Short mmCIF file of C-alpha atoms and ligand atoms in Angstrom, two decimals:
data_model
loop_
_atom_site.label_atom_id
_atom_site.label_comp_id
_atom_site.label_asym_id
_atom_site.label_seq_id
_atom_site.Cartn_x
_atom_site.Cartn_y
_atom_site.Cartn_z
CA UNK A 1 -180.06 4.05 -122.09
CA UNK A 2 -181.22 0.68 -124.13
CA UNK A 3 -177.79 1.25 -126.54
CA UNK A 4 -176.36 -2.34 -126.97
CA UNK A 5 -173.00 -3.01 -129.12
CA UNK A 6 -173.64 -5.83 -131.88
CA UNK A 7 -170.94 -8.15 -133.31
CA UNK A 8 -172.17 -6.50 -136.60
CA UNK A 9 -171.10 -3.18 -135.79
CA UNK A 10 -168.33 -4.89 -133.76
CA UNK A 11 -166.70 -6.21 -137.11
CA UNK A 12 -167.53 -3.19 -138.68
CA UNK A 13 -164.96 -1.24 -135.92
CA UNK A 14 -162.36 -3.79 -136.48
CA UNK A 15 -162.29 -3.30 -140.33
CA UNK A 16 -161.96 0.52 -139.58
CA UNK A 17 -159.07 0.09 -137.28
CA UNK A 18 -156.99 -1.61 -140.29
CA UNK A 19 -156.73 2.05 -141.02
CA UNK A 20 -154.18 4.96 -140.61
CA UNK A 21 -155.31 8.13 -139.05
CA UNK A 22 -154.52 11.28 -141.56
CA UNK A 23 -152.82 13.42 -139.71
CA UNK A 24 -153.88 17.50 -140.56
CA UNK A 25 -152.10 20.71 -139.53
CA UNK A 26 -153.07 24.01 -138.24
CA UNK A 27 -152.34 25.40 -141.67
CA UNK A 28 -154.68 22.98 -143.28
CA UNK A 29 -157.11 23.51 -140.93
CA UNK A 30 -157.46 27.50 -141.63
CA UNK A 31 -157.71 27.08 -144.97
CA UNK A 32 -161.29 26.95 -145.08
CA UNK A 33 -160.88 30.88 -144.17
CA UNK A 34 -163.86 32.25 -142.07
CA UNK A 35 -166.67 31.31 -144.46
CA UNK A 36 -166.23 28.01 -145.71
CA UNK A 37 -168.97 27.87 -148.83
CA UNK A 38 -171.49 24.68 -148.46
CA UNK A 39 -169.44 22.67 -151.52
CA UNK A 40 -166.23 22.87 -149.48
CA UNK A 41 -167.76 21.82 -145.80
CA UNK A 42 -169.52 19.45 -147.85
CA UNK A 43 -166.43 17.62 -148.72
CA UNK A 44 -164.82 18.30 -145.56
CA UNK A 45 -167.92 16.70 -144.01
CA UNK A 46 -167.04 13.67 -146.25
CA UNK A 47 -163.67 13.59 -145.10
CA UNK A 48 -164.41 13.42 -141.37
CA UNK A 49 -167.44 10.89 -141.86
CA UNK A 50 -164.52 8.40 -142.78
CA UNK A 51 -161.58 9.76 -140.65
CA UNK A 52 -163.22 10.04 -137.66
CA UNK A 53 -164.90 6.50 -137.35
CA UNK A 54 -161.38 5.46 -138.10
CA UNK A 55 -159.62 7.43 -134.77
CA UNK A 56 -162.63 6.52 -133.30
CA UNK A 57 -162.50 2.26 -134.40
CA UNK A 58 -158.70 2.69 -133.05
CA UNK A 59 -159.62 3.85 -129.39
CA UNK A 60 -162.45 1.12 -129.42
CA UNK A 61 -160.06 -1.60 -130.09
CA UNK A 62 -157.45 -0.44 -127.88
CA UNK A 63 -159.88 0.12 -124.51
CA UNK A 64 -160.69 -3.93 -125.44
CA UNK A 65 -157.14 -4.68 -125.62
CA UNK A 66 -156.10 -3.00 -122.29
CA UNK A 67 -154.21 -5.22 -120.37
CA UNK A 68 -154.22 -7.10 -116.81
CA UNK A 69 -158.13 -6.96 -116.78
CA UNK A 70 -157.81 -2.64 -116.83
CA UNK A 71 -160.26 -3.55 -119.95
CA UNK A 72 -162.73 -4.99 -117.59
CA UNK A 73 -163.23 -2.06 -115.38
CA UNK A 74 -167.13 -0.70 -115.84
CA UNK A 75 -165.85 3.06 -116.12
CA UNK A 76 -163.43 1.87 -119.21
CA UNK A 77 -166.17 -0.21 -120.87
CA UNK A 78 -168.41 2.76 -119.94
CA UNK A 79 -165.92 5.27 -122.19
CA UNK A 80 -165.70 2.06 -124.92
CA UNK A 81 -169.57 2.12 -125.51
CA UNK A 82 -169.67 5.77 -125.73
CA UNK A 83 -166.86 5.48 -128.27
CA UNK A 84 -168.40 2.73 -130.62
CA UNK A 85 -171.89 4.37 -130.22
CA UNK A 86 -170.31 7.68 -131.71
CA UNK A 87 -168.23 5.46 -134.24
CA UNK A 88 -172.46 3.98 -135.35
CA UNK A 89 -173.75 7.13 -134.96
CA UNK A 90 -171.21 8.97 -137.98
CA UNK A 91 -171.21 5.87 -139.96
CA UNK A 92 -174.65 5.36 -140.83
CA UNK A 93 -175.79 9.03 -140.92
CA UNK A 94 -177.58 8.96 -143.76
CA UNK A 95 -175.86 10.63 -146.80
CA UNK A 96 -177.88 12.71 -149.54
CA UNK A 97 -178.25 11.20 -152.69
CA UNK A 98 -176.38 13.59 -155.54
CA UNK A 99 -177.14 13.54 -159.34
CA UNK A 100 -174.14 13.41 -161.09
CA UNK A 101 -173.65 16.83 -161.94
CA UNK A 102 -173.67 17.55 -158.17
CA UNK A 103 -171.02 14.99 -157.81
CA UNK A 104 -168.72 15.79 -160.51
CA UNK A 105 -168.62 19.51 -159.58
CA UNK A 106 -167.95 18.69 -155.57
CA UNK A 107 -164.85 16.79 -157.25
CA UNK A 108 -163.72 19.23 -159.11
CA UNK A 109 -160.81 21.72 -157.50
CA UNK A 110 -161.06 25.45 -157.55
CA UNK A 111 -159.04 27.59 -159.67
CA UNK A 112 -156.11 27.88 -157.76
CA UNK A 113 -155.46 31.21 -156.60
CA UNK A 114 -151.93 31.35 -156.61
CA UNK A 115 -149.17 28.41 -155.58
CA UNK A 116 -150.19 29.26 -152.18
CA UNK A 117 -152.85 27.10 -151.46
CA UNK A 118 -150.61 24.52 -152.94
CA UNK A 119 -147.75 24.67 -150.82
CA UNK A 120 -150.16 25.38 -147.55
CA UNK A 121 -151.59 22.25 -148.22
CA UNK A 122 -149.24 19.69 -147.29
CA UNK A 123 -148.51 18.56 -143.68
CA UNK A 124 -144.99 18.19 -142.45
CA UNK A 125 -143.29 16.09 -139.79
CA UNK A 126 -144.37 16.77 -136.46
CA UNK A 127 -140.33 17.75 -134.68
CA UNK A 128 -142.16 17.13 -131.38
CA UNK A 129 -142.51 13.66 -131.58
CA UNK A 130 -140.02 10.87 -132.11
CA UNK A 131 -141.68 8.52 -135.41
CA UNK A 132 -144.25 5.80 -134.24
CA UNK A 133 -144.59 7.65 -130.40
CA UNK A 134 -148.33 8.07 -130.80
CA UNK A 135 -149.38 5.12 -132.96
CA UNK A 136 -151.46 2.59 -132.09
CA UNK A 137 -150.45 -0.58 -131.65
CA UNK A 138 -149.26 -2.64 -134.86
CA UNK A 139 -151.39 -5.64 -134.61
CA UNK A 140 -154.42 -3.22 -134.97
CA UNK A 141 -153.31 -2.09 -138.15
CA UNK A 142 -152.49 -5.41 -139.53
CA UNK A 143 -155.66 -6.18 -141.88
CA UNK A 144 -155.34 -2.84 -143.75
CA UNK A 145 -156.26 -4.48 -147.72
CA UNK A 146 -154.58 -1.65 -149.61
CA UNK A 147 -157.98 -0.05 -150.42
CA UNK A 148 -157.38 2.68 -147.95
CA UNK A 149 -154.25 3.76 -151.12
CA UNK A 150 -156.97 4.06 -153.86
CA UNK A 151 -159.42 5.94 -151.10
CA UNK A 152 -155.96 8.11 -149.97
CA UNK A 153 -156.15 10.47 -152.90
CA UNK A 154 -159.93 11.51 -152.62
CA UNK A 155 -159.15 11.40 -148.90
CA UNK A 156 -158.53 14.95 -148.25
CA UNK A 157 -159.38 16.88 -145.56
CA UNK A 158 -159.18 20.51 -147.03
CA UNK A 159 -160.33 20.87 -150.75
CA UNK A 160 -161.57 24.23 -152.26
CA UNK A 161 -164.84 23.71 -154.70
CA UNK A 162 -165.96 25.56 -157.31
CA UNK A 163 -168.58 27.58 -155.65
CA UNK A 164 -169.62 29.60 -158.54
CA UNK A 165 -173.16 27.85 -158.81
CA UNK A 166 -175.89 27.45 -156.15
CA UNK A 167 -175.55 24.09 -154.54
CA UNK A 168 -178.81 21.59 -154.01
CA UNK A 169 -180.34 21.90 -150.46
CA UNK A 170 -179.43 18.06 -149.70
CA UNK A 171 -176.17 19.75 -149.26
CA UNK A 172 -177.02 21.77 -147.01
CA UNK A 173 -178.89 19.83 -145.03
CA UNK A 174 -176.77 17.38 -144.87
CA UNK A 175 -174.24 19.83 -143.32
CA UNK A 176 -176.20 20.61 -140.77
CA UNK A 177 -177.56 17.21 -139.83
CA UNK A 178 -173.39 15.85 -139.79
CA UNK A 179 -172.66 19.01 -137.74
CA UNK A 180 -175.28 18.31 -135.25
CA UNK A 181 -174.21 14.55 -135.12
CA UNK A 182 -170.69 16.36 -134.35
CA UNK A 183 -172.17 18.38 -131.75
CA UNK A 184 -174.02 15.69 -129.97
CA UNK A 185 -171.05 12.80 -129.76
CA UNK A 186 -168.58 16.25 -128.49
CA UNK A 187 -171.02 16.61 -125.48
CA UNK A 188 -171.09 12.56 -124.84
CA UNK A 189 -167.35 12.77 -124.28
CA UNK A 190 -166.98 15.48 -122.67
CA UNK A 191 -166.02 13.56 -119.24
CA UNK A 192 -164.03 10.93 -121.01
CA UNK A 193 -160.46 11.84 -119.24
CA UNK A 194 -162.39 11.60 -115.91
CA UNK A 195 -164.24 8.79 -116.34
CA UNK A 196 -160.87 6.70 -117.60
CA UNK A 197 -158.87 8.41 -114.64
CA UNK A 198 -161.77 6.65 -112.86
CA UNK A 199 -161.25 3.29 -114.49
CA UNK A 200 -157.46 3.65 -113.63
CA UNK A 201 -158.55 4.01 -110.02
CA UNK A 202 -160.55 1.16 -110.14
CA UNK A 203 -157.99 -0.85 -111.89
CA UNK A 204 -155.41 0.26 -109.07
CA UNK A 205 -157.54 -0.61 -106.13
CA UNK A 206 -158.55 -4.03 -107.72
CA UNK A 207 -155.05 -4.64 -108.16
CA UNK A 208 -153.37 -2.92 -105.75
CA UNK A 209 -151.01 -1.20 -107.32
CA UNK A 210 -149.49 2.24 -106.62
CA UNK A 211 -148.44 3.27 -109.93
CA UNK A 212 -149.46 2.50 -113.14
CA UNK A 213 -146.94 0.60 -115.63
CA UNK A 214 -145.00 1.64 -119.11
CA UNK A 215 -147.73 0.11 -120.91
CA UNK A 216 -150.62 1.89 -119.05
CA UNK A 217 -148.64 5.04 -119.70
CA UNK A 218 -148.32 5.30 -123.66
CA UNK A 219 -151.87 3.93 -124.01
CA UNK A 220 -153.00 7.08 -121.91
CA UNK A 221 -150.91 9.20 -123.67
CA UNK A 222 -152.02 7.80 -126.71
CA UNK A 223 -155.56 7.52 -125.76
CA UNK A 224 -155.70 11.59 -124.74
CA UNK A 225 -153.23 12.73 -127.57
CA UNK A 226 -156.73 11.22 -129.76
CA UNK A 227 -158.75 12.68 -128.15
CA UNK A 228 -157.39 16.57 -128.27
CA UNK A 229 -157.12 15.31 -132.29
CA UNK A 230 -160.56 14.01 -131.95
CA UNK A 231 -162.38 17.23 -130.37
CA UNK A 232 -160.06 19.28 -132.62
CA UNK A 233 -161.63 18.26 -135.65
CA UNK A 234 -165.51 18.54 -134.33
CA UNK A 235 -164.86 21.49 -132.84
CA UNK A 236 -163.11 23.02 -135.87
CA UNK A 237 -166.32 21.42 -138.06
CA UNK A 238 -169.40 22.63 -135.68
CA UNK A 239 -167.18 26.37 -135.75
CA UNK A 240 -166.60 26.45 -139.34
CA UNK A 241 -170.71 25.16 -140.07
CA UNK A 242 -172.22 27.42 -137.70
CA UNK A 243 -172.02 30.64 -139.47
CA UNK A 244 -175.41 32.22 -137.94
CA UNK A 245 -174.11 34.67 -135.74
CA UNK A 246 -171.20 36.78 -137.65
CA UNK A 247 -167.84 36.46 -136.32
CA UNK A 248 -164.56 38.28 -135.51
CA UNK A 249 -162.80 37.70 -138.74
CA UNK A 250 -159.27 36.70 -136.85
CA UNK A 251 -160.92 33.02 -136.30
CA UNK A 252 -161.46 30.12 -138.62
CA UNK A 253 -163.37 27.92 -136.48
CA UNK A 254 -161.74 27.78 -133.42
CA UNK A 255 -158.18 28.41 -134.59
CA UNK A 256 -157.21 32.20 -134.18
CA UNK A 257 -155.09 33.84 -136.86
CA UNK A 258 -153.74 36.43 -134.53
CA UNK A 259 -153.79 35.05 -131.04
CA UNK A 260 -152.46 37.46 -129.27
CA UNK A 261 -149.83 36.16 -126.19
CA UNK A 262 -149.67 38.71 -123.32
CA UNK A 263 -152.91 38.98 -122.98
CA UNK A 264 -153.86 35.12 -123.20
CA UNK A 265 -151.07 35.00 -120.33
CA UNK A 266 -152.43 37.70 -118.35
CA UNK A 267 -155.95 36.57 -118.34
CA UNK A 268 -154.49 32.64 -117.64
CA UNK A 269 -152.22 34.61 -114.33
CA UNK A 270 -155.55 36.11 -113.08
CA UNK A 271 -157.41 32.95 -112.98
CA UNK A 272 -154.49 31.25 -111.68
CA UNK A 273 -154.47 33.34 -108.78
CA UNK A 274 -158.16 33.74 -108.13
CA UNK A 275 -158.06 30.08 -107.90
CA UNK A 276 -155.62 30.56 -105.93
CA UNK A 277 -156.25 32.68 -103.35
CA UNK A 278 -160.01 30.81 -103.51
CA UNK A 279 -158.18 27.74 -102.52
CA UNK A 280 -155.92 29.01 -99.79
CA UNK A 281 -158.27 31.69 -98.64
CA UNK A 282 -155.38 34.08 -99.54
CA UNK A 283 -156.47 38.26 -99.31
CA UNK A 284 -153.54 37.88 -102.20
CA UNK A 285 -151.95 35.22 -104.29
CA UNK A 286 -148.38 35.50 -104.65
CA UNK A 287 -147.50 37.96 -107.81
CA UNK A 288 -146.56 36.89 -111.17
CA UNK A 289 -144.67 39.21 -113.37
CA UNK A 290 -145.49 39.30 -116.95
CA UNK A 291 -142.52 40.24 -119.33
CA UNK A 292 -144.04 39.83 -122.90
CA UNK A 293 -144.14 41.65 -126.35
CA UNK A 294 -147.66 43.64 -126.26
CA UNK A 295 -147.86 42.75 -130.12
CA UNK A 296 -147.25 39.11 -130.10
CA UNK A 297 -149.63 37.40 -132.48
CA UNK A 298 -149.74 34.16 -133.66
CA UNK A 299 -152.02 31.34 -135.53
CA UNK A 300 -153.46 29.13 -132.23
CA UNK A 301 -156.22 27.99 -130.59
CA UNK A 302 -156.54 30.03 -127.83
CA UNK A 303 -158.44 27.64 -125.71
CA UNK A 304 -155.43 24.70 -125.99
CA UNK A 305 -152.97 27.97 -124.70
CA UNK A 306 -154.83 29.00 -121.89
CA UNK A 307 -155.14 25.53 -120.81
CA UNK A 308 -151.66 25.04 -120.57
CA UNK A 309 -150.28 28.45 -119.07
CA UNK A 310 -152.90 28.15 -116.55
CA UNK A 311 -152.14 24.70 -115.42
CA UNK A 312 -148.41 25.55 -115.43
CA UNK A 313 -149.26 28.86 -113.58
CA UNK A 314 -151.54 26.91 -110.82
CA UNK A 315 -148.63 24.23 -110.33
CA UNK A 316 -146.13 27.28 -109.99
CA UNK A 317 -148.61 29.20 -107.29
CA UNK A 318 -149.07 26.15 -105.50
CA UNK A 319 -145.58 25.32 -105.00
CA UNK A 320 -144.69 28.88 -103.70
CA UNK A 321 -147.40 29.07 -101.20
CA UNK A 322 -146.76 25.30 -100.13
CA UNK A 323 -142.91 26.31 -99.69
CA UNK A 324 -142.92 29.49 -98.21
CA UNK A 325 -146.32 28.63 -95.95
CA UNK A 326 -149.66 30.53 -96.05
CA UNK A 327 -149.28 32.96 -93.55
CA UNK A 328 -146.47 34.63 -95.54
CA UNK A 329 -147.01 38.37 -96.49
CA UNK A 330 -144.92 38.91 -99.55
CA UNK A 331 -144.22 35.43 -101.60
CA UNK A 332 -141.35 35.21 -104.59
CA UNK A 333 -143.01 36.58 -107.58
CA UNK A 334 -143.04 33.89 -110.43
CA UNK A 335 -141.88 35.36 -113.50
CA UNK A 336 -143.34 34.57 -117.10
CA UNK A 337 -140.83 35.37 -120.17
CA UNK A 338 -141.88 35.23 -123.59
CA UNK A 339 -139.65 34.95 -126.56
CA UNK A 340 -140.32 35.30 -129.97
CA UNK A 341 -138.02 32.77 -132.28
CA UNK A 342 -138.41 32.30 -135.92
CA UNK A 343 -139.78 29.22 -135.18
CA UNK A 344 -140.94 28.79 -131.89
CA UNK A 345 -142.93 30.93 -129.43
CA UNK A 346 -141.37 29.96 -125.84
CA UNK A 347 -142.72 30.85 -122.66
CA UNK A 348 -140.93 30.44 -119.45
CA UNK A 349 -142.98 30.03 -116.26
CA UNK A 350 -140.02 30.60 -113.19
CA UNK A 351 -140.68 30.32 -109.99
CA UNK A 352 -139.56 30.01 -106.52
CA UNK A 353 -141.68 27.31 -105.03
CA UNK A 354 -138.88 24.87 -103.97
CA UNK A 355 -138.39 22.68 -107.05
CA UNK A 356 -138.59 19.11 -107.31
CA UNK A 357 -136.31 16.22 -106.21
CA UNK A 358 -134.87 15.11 -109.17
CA UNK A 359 -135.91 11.62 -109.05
CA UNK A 360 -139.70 12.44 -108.89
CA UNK A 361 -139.16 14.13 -112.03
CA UNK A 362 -140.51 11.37 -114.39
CA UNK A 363 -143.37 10.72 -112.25
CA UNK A 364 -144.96 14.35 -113.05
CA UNK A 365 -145.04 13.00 -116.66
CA UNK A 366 -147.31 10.20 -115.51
CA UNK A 367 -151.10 9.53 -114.93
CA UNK A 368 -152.12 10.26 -111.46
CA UNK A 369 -149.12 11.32 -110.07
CA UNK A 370 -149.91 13.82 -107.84
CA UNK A 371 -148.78 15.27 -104.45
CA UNK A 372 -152.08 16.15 -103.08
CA UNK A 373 -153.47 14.33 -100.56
CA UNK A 374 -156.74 13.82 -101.33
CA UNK A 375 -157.74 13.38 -104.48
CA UNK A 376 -160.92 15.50 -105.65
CA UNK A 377 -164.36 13.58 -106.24
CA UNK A 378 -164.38 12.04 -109.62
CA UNK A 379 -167.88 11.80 -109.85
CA UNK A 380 -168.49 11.54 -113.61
CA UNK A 381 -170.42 14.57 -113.31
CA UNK A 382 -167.84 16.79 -112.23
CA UNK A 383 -165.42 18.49 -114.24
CA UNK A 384 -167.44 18.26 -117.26
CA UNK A 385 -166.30 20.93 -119.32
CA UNK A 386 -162.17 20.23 -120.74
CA UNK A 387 -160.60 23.67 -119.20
CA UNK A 388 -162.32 24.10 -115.73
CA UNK A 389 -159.94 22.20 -113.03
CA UNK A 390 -159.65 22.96 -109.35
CA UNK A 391 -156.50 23.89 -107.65
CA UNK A 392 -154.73 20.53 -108.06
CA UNK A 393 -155.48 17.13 -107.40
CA UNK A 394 -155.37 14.51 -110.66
CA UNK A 395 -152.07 14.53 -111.69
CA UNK A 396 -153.24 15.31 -115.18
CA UNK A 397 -151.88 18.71 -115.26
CA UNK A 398 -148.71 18.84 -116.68
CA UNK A 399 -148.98 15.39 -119.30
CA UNK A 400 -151.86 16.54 -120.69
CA UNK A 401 -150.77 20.62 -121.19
CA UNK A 402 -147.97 18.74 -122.50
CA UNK A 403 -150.00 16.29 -125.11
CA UNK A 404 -151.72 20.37 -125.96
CA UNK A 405 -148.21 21.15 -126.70
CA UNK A 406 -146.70 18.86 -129.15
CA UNK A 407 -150.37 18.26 -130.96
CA UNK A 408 -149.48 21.48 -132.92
CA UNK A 409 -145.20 20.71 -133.06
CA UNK A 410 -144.58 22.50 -129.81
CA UNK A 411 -143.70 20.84 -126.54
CA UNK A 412 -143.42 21.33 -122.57
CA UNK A 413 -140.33 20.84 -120.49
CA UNK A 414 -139.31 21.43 -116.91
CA UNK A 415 -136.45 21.96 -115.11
CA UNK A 416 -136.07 21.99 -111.18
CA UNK A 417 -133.62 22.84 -108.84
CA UNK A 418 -134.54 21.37 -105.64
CA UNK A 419 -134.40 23.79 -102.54
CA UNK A 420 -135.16 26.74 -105.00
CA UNK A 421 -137.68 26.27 -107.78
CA UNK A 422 -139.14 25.15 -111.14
CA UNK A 423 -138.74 26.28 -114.70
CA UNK A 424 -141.12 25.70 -117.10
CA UNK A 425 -140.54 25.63 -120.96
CA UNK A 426 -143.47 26.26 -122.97
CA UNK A 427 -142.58 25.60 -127.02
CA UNK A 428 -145.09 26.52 -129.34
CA UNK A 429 -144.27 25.77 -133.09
CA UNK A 430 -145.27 28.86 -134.70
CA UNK A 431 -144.63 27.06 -138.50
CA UNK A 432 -147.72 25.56 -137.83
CA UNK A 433 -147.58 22.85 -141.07
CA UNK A 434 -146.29 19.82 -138.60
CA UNK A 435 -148.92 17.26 -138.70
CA UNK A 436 -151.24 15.55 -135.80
CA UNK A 437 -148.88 13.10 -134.29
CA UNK A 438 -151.17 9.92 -134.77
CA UNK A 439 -150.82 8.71 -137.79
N1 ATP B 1 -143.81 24.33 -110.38
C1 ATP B 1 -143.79 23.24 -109.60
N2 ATP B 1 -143.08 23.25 -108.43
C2 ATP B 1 -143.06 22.17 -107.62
N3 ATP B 1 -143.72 21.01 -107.87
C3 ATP B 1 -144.44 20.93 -109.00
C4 ATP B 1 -144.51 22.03 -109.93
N4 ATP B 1 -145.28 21.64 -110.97
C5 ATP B 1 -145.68 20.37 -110.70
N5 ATP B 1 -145.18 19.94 -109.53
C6 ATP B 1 -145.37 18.61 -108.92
O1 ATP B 1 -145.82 17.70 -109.92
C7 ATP B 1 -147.04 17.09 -109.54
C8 ATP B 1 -147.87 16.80 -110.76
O2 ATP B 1 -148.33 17.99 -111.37
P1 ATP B 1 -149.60 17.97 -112.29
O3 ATP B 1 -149.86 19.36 -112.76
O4 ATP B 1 -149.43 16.93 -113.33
O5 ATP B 1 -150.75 17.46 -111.33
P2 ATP B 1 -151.45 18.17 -110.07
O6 ATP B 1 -151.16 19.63 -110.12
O7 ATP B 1 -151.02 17.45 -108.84
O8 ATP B 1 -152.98 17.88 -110.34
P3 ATP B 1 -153.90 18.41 -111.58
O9 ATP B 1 -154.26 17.21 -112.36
O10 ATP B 1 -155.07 19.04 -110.92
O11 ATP B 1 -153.05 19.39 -112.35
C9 ATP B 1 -147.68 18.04 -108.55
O12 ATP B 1 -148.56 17.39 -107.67
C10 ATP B 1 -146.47 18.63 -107.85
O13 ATP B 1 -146.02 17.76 -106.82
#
C-alpha cells in the first residue's frame, strides 16, 4: 500500500468541504425507474462525481479536526486515508470528452410526462431531525465562494434525458468505468464503523476515559448518518448501472417499490432467534409473535429494515433470556405490532425482558455503550459486511438502527419499564419525499 496524501490533494479536500451536501429522497431516488437509459445515469454519474467528493472532503476534514488527540489515533487516520484516497480516486476519473451535440442533448430535459415527475422531484424537510442536527461543523463550511449557487441549478441528482437517439460509446464507458470506481471505494469502506469503534477504543484507553463526551457523540452520529448517505448513493448507482442480469421489476436499484413488511419481519424474527439460540445454545429461542397486515407494502430498502428489526429483535431476545435465565422452558413471547398510518409505518417490538433503569436510558443512544462483558474482537477483518453482527457486544445496535431510521424521515424510540420490559417504536415515513438529513 505505497498511497501517500499530498498537500495538493490536501487543498483540493478543503476547497470541497466549503460545500453543502444535497440532500436526495427516496422519491428522487426511484425515479430513474428500473432501467435508467445511458443519457440519464450519465448525468446522474455527473452529479455524484461532484457530490460525493464533497460528503466525502467533509468526513476528511472532520476525522483531522477530532478533538483531544482522538485525531491522532492510527485506526482514525487509517479510516481518513481511505476517505481522501476515495475522494482522489472520483475526482480525477477521467471524464469522456463530448462534442457539443452530445453535450447539449445530455442538458436538455425530457418531455415531461405529466406534472408528476415535477412534483416527485423536490425534496422536503426531513420531520425526523431538528434543523442543523446532522451538519458539519460551521467553520468547515466557511470558504464556500458562492460558485457552488451558479453550479446548484445544473446540480441535480435525478434528470430525465431525451433518449430518443443512440448515445456515443464514451458514454457508456464512462458509466461503467465511474460505476466500477463506485464499486471499488464501497468495498474499501466496508469496515469503516469498526475500524473507528476501534479508534474510539484506542482513544479511551490512551486517555482513560469510560465514556465518550457530547462532542465525540454528534461527530459519530454525524460521521455514520454520512456514511448510510454515502453507501446509499453507490449502492443505488452500481444497482441502477448494472443492468446485465434482468431484475424483479419492484426494485430501482436497491430501493423496493413494494417492500413487503410481515415478511421482512418474519425473516428478521428467524434470524434473530437462530442467533439466538446459537448464542445461548438454546433447543428454542423464546417466541415472538407476529401481528402484521399480510399485504403491507411500501417504497424501502429492504436491507436498511431488516437491519433494524433484527437488531431491535436480538436486543429484545437477549433481554428475556438474560431476565428470566437460560434454563427456562417457556420464556414471555415478545410481540411485534405493525400499524399502518397515513404517514408512518410503525412497528412495535414488546417484550418482557426486564426493561431498563431509567437513568441508563441515554446511554443506549451512545457509542459503545453496551452491557456485555466482553466486547467481541474488533479485528478490522471481522464484521466486514454492514448487516452481519453477532449476538451483542458494540453498543452500536440501537444508534445506528436509529441513524437507518430517520435517514428516510422515520425514527426509533424506546420506552422501558424497569422490572417488566422494553418497547420499541419503529417509525418509518412512508411519504418518502423528506430529504437526507446532512445538508
Ligand atoms: N429490549 C431491551 N431490553 C433491555 N435492555 C436493552 C434492550 N435493548 C437494549 N438494551 C440495553 O442497551 C444496550 C445497548 O444496546 P445496543 O443494541 O446499542 O448494543 P448491544 O446490543 O449491547 O451491542 P450491539 O452493538 O452488538 O448491538 C444493551 O447492551 C442493553 O443493555
Amino acid at each position: 500500500m505505497s498511497w501517500k496524501k499530498t498537500d495538493i490533494l490536501m487543498d483540493t479536500i478543503r476547497h470541497y468541504s466549503g460545500f453543502p451536501a444535497t440532500g436526495v429522497s427516496l422519491r428522487q431516488m426511484v425515479q430513474f425507474g428500473e432501467r435508467p437509459s445511458t443519457g440519464t445515469l450519465f448525468r446522474a454519474s455527473q452529479f455524484l462525481s461532484e457530490e460525493l467528493p464533497i460528503r466525502l472532503a467533509h468526513r476528511v476534514q472532520e476525522l483531522g479536526d477530532l478533538p483531544d488527540g482522538l485525531n491522532e489515533m492510527p485506526s482514525i487516520k487509517k479510516v481518513q486515508d481511505w476517505y481522501a484516497q476515495s475522494f482522489e480516486e472520483i475526482t480525477t476519473l477521467p471524464r469522456p470528452q463530448l462534442s457539443k451535440d452530445v453535450r447539449d442533448r445530455l442538458m436538455k430535459p425530457a418531455k415531461q410526462t405529466g406534472r408528476q415527475s415535477k412534483i416527485l422531484a423536490e425534496a422536503t424537510k426531513n420531520p425526523s431531525v431538528a434543523n442543523g442536527q446532522y451538519t458539519s461543523s460551521p467553520w468547515q463550511n466557511g470558504n464556500g465562494n458562492g460558485s457552488h449557487e451558479k453550479k446548484g441549478s445544473a446540480r441535480r441528482y435525478f434528470a430525465t434525458v431525451e433518449d430518443t437517439e443512440d448515445w456515443p460509446p464514451e458514454l457508456h464507458d464512462y458509466n461503467q468505468r465511474f460505476a466500477q470506481t463506485l464499486n471499488h471505494i464501497k468495498r474499501r469502506h466496508d469496515s469503516v464503523v469498526t475500524t473507528v469503534a476501534q479508534g474510539i477504543l484506542e482513544y479511551k484507553r490512551k486517555r482513560q476515559r469510560m465514556q465518550i463526551d457530547n462532542n465525540i457523540q454528534s461527530f459519530l452520529d454525524r460521521f455514520y448518518m454520512s456514511r448510510i448517505g454515502i453507501r446509499m448513493l453507490i449502492g443505488q448507482h452500481i444497482a441502477l448501472t448494472d443492468q446485465s442480469h434482468h431484475k424483479d421489476p419492484t426494485y430501482v436499484g436497491i430501493i423496493c417499490t413494494k417492500t413487503n413488511v410481515r415478511d421482512l419481519a418474519q425473516e428478521a424474527i428467524e434470524n434473530a432467534r437462530f442467533v439466538c439460540e446459537d448464542h445461548y445454545g438454546l433447543f428454542d429461542a423464546p417466541k415472538v409473535q407476529l401481528v402484521c397486515p399480510p399485504n403491507l407494502n411500501f417504497m424501502y430498502v429492504p436491507g436498511h429494515l431488516s437491519h433494524m428489526l433484527f437488531e431491535t429483535l436480538k436486543n429484545s431476545l437477549r433481554a428475556v433470556v438474560e431476565t428470566h435465565g437460560q434454563d427456562k422452558e417457556d420464556f414471555p413471547v415478545t410481540k411485534v405490532v405493525v400499524a399502518e398510518g397515513k404517514e408512518d409505518i410503525t412497528i412495535k417490538i414488546s417484550d418482557e425482558g426486564g426493561g431498563i433503569p431509567r437513568s441508563a436510558i441515554p446511554l443506549v443512544w451512545t457509542y459503545m455503550y453496551t452491557t456485555v462483558d466482553t466486547t467481541p474482537s474488533l479485528d478490522p477483518d471481522f464484521d466486514k459486511s454492514d448487516f452481519k453482527a453477532p449476538m451483542a457486544g458494540f453498543g452500536y445496535g440501537l444508534p445506528i438502527s436509529r441513524l437507518y431510521a430517520r435517514y428516510f424521515g422515520g425514527d426509533l424510540k424506546l420506552i422501558s419499564m424497569e422490572g417488566y420490559g422494553t418497547d420499541v417504536y419503529l417509525h418509518l415515513n412512508r411519504l418518502s419525499s423528506s430529504s437526507e438529513p446532512l445538508q
